[in-house]
Amino acid sequence: MSGFVQVVLNGVITGTLYSLLALAFVLIYRATHFINFAQGELATLTTFVGWSLLHVGVPYPLMFVLVLVIGAAIGGAIELVVVRPALKLRSVNELTISVGLFLVISAITMGLYRGDVRQIAAPIVGRPFTVGGVNIPRYGLFVVGCAMALMLLLWAFFRFTTFGLALRATASNTRAAALCGIRTSWMLTAGWALAGAVGAAAGVLLAPIVGLSTQMMLLVLVSALSAAVLGGLTSPIGAVVGGVTIGVIQNLVGAYLDDVLKVVGIKIADANSYREIAAAVLLVGVLVVRPGGLFGRAPSSLERV
Amino acid sequence: MTRRVPSDVLSTVLSAAVLWALSMRGPAVVVALVGLAAVLVVRRLPARIAAGGVEPVLAVAVAVAATGVAIATAPDSYTLTRLMTFGLLVVALQGLNVVVGFSGQLVMAHVAFLGIGAYTAAILSGTYGWPLILGIAAAGVVAAAVGALLSIPAGRLSGHYLAIASLSLAIVFGPVMKLDVMSGLTGGVQGLSFFSKPFAAPWPFRWLENAQWHAVVVLTTAAAVCAAVAVFAASSIGQAVRAGRDNPLAAASVGVNVPWLRSVSITVSAALGGLSGALLFLVGNRFVSPDAFTLGLMIELLVALMVGGRDTVLGPVLGALFLVFVYREGVERVTEDFRGGSYVMLAVVAAVLALLVAAKFAAPGPRHRRWRVAIGVAVAAGAATIGMATALEGRFAPVALGGLLMGALLIVTVLAVPDGLAALNPRTRRPASEQQTTNTTAQLSVPT
C-alpha cells in the first residue's frame, strides 16, 4: 500500500510542475487565444539566466525573484513585438508563429549557452521525510509548496485586485472592456508577462530535478500542453487539475501496467514506454466526452480556422 | 504578336526560382531574398496580364511532370533523392491541405497517417510479398479507414482542442509502433527493412535505373494527386466543403451536410497521407523506422503548408519546394557562411526581413512615406544586426544561427504573407470578405 502512495506522491510532484506550465498556457490562451509552443523554451532560457545569476553569486531566493521578473519582461516583450501583429491572423498562422518563436528562442538559448548540461543545486537538501513508509523528498515538498504559493498569489491577484479584474474583463470580452476604459493593449502584454513569469518559475523548480540543458523542457512541454487542454484551455483550475492528473496517471501506468496486463495474460517488457500513450489516451478520451476539456467551455461551432 | 504570359504562371515560376536559389550559397541568398521582396511588391500585375487562362493546377502538373522527365536523365543521386522527397512531400501536403485548408479543421495527426501508410506498404509488400504498387495503393486505403474512424470523435472537437488532441495522437504514433506487443508486426524499435527486395522498372522502362524509376513513380503520383485535388476543389463537393468551413450555419441552411463533409475531408486527407507514407517507404530503400514520424516532421509539414499557401492547389507544391530546398538545407548553408565571418550577409538578410514586415505594418499613409519608413526600419535592423554580431562575437555558437534564421523567416513570412506564397497570385487569392478571425467572432458571441 505504501508503494502505491509513493507512486501517487511522485506523480503529484511532477504533476505540479506540469500544472505550472499548463497554467502559463492557459493564461496566454485566455488573454490572446494563442497557443504558445514556445512557453517551454522561454522557461528554459530564463532558467539559464538564473543559472548565470547563481554563478555570479546571487543567493537563491533573490535569483528566484529576479528570474520571475526577467521571465515577465521577456514574455511581455514577445507579445509586443511578435504576437500583437499576429492577433489579426487565423489560428493556423498563430500556430506557425508559435513554432517560429519556438525555433528562435531555442536557438538563442543554444547559441548563448551551448549544449552542456549544467546543474542548479536544489536549495533544500537532506534526507527525505518518512511518513508511514512513504518517502517524501524534501525538494519535492519545496516544489509543491512554491507552486501552490504561486498559484495562490495568482488567484488572489485575479480575484482581489483591480488590475486582475481588468485582466479578466479583457480576456472575457475585449470590446466591452475597452468601452469601460481599460487599456486592453496593456492587458494583453500583462497576460503574456504573467505567463512568462509562471513559466520561468516552472523552469527554475524543474532544473534541479532533471538537470539544466537546452532540451530540459521538451518532454514537459507536451505533457503540460495536454494537461492544459485536458482541463480546458480557458480554465486555470483545469490546468492545475489536469497537470496533477496527468502526472499521477503517468506514474501509475509506469509502475503498475505490467502487473495489470499480466492478469489478462498480456506480457509487456517495459511499462514506462506506455506513459505517453496513457496520457494521450486520457486526453482524447476526456475530449470525446467533454469537447471543451474538464472545466473549459467548448468553442462554438461558429469559430473558424 | 507577343504572347502575354499569364500572371499565375509568372508568379509560380518566380516563386519556384526564388526558392531554388535560396538553396545556393552566399550572395545568391541575398539575390533570392531581394527577388522575394520584388515578387511581393510587383504582385499587382496589370489586369491584361492577369486575364490569362492557365489554371495553377496545369502549371503545377506541368512542373511536376517535367521534373519527372528531367530526372530520367540526371545520374546525380543526391538531386534524385531531393526530388523524390519533394514528390512525396507534395502528396503529403496536398493531403494536409484538404483537411486544414479546404475543410478548415486543424487535424495535426497527419504524421500518423504517413506512418500508417508506410507500415502498411512495408508489411504487405515486404512481409507478405504483395507487389509494391498494390502495397502502396493498399496503404492509402488503410490510412483512409483509420481517418474515417478518427473523424467520428474529431467532429465533436473544434479549433485548438482538435489541434492539440490530434497532435497528441501524432506524438504517440512512434511509441505505439515501438511497443513490444506489436513488434511481431512492426519490427519494434528497429523498424522493418526489405533491402533485398529491389523495385525495378517493368518492361517498357527497362532503360531507367532503379533510382530513376522510383523517382518517376513518385513524381507522377504527385502530379496525379495535384490534378485530382484540383478536380476535387473545383467540384461541387469541394465547394461545399469550403462553404462548410467559411460559414457552417449558412452552408447547413442551404443543404450542405457539414459534419459528413468534414468526415469525408479527414478521410481523403488520411488517404493521401497514407499514400505519401508508402512512397516514403519506397524512397527510403524499403526501410521504415518508427522514429521517422515525429512531432518535428508534423511541424515541418504544417510550416510548409503555411508558407506555400493553403486553400490552393499550388500552395502545397510551393510549400514542398520550400521545405526541401530552403528549410532543410538553409540551416546548414547559413551556418557555414556565418562561420566565415560574413556579418554583412547576415545584416542584409535581417534588413530584408525587417523590410518585409515593416512594409506590411508601417502606419498607413502616402505610399512613398510608407516605403521610407520601411527602408529606415530595414537599415536600422541591418545596423543592429552587425552591432549585435560584433558584440557577441565568440559568445554565440554559430550552430544555433540556422535555427534562429529559420524561426525568424517563419515569423516574418507569416506576418508579411499570411496566406502563403500561393496567395501572391491574384487569381488564387481568397476574397477579402473571408479575412475575419476567430477573435472577432469570439467577441461578438453572447457569453454563456
GROMACS .gro file of C-alpha atoms in nm, chain A residues 29 32-33 35 37 82 85-97 99-101 103-104 107-108 110-112 114 173-175 222 225 229 232-234 266-270 273-274 276-277 280 283-284 287-289 291-293 297 299 301-305, chain B residues 100 104-106 108 153 156-158 160-161 163-165 167-169 171-172 175-176 179-181 245-246 248-249 295 299 302-303 306 310 327 361 392 394-397 400 403-404 406-408 410-411 414-415 418 430 434-441 443-444 448:
model
  128
   29TYR     CA    1  -0.478   3.143  -2.417
   32THR     CA    2  -0.491   3.621  -2.656
   33HIS     CA    3  -0.640   3.291  -2.783
   35ILE     CA    4  -0.127   2.852  -2.806
   37PHE     CA    5   0.451   2.639  -2.811
   82VAL     CA    6   0.560   3.941  -3.243
   85PRO     CA    7   0.052   4.189  -3.529
   86ALA     CA    8  -0.029   3.820  -3.540
   87LEU     CA    9  -0.353   3.853  -3.350
   88LYS     CA   10  -0.530   3.959  -3.663
   89LEU     CA   11  -0.446   3.630  -3.830
   90ARG     CA   12  -0.612   3.293  -3.824
   91SER     CA   13  -0.545   3.012  -3.580
   92VAL     CA   14  -0.330   2.820  -3.820
   93ASN     CA   15  -0.100   3.113  -3.870
   94GLU     CA   16  -0.080   3.160  -3.497
   95LEU     CA   17   0.043   2.805  -3.467
   96THR     CA   18   0.312   2.873  -3.724
   97ILE     CA   19   0.420   3.187  -3.542
   99VAL     CA   20   0.660   2.737  -3.397
  100GLY     CA   21   0.875   3.022  -3.526
  101LEU     CA   22   0.902   3.162  -3.175
  103LEU     CA   23   1.279   2.797  -3.302
  104VAL     CA   24   1.404   3.147  -3.236
  107ALA     CA   25   1.825   2.896  -3.095
  108ILE     CA   26   1.903   3.192  -2.871
  110MET     CA   27   2.154   2.720  -2.761
  111GLY     CA   28   2.366   2.996  -2.902
  112LEU     CA   29   2.430   3.174  -2.576
  114ARG     CA   30   2.574   2.588  -2.591
  173ASN     CA   31  -1.483   4.044  -2.377
  174THR     CA   32  -1.220   4.275  -2.518
  175ARG     CA   33  -1.453   4.531  -2.671
  222VAL     CA   34   0.391   1.803  -2.437
  225LEU     CA   35   0.003   2.116  -2.315
  229VAL     CA   36  -0.622   2.103  -2.289
  232GLY     CA   37  -0.992   2.318  -2.058
  233LEU     CA   38  -0.782   2.587  -2.219
  234THR     CA   39  -0.980   2.866  -2.061
  266ILE     CA   40  -0.053  -0.993  -2.194
  267LYS     CA   41   0.316  -0.965  -2.125
  268ILE     CA   42   0.494  -0.637  -2.174
  269ALA     CA   43   0.860  -0.573  -2.123
  270ASP     CA   44   0.874  -0.211  -2.018
  273SER     CA   45   0.707   0.328  -2.270
  274TYR     CA   46   0.333   0.336  -2.215
  276GLU     CA   47   0.298   0.895  -2.303
  277ILE     CA   48   0.041   0.669  -2.464
  280ALA     CA   49  -0.269   1.072  -2.490
  283LEU     CA   50  -0.668   1.332  -2.323
  284VAL     CA   51  -0.856   1.204  -2.625
  287LEU     CA   52  -1.220   1.538  -2.504
  288VAL     CA   53  -1.458   1.298  -2.673
  289VAL     CA   54  -1.689   1.313  -2.374
  291PRO     CA   55  -1.514   1.865  -2.604
  292GLY     CA   56  -1.413   2.167  -2.402
  293GLY     CA   57  -1.196   1.983  -2.154
  297ARG     CA   58  -1.614   2.591  -2.234
  299PRO     CA   59  -1.585   2.673  -2.850
  301SER     CA   60  -1.929   2.599  -3.396
  302LEU     CA   61  -1.904   2.950  -3.535
  303GLU     CA   62  -1.533   2.958  -3.471
  304ARG     CA   63  -1.326   2.936  -3.783
  305VAL     CA   64  -0.978   2.825  -3.850
  405VAL     CA   65  -0.657   2.215  -4.295
  409GLY     CA   66  -1.067   2.426  -4.200
  410GLN     CA   67  -1.001   2.157  -3.942
  411LEU     CA   68  -0.669   2.163  -3.764
  413MET     CA   69  -0.240   1.762  -3.665
  458PRO     CA   70  -1.458   1.195  -3.242
  461ARG     CA   71  -1.705   1.693  -3.186
  462LEU     CA   72  -1.389   1.895  -3.133
  463SER     CA   73  -1.303   2.228  -3.280
  465HIS     CA   74  -0.732   2.443  -3.078
  466TYR     CA   75  -0.875   2.145  -2.892
  468ALA     CA   76  -0.530   2.055  -3.290
  469ILE     CA   77  -0.383   1.950  -2.957
  470ALA     CA   78  -0.577   1.625  -2.936
  472LEU     CA   79  -0.116   1.635  -3.208
  473SER     CA   80  -0.100   1.403  -2.911
  474LEU     CA   81  -0.206   1.118  -3.139
  476ILE     CA   82   0.319   1.208  -3.082
  477VAL     CA   83   0.226   0.862  -2.958
  480PRO     CA   84   0.595   0.488  -2.923
  481VAL     CA   85   0.300   0.270  -3.025
  484LEU     CA   86   0.586  -0.142  -2.839
  485ASP     CA   87   0.698  -0.499  -2.791
  486VAL     CA   88   0.348  -0.637  -2.819
  550ARG     CA   89  -1.554   2.589  -4.342
  551ASP     CA   90  -1.636   2.951  -4.407
  553PRO     CA   91  -2.120   2.631  -4.125
  554LEU     CA   92  -2.460   2.776  -4.038
  600LEU     CA   93   0.635   1.582  -3.391
  604ILE     CA   94   0.557   2.078  -3.755
  607LEU     CA   95   0.243   2.245  -4.113
  608VAL     CA   96   0.501   2.514  -4.168
  611MET     CA   97   0.150   2.772  -4.426
  615ARG     CA   98  -0.327   2.669  -4.800
  632TYR     CA   99   1.413   2.485  -4.473
  666PHE     CA  100   0.267   4.705  -4.098
  697LEU     CA  101   2.851   3.875  -2.932
  699GLY     CA  102   3.275   3.434  -2.980
  700ARG     CA  103   2.994   3.416  -2.726
  701PHE     CA  104   2.728   3.292  -2.965
  702ALA     CA  105   2.756   2.940  -3.101
  705ALA     CA  106   2.235   2.791  -3.341
  708GLY     CA  107   1.760   2.776  -3.626
  709LEU     CA  108   1.744   3.143  -3.539
  711MET     CA  109   1.465   2.980  -3.986
  712GLY     CA  110   1.246   3.082  -3.697
  713ALA     CA  111   1.273   3.447  -3.788
  715LEU     CA  112   0.890   3.174  -4.044
  716ILE     CA  113   0.759   3.455  -3.828
  719VAL     CA  114   0.351   3.452  -4.165
  720LEU     CA  115   0.329   3.819  -4.077
  723PRO     CA  116  -0.030   3.540  -4.415
  735ARG     CA  117  -0.916   3.433  -5.138
  739GLU     CA  118  -1.319   3.591  -4.571
  740GLN     CA  119  -1.046   3.761  -4.375
  741GLN     CA  120  -1.234   3.758  -4.046
  742THR     CA  121  -1.070   3.599  -3.748
  743THR     CA  122  -1.174   3.385  -3.458
  744ASN     CA  123  -1.110   3.669  -3.220
  745THR     CA  124  -1.375   3.883  -3.379
  746THR     CA  125  -1.622   3.601  -3.377
  748GLN     CA  126  -1.606   3.879  -2.914
  749LEU     CA  127  -1.934   3.903  -3.093
  753THR     CA  128  -2.285   3.189  -2.177
   0.00000   0.00000   0.00000
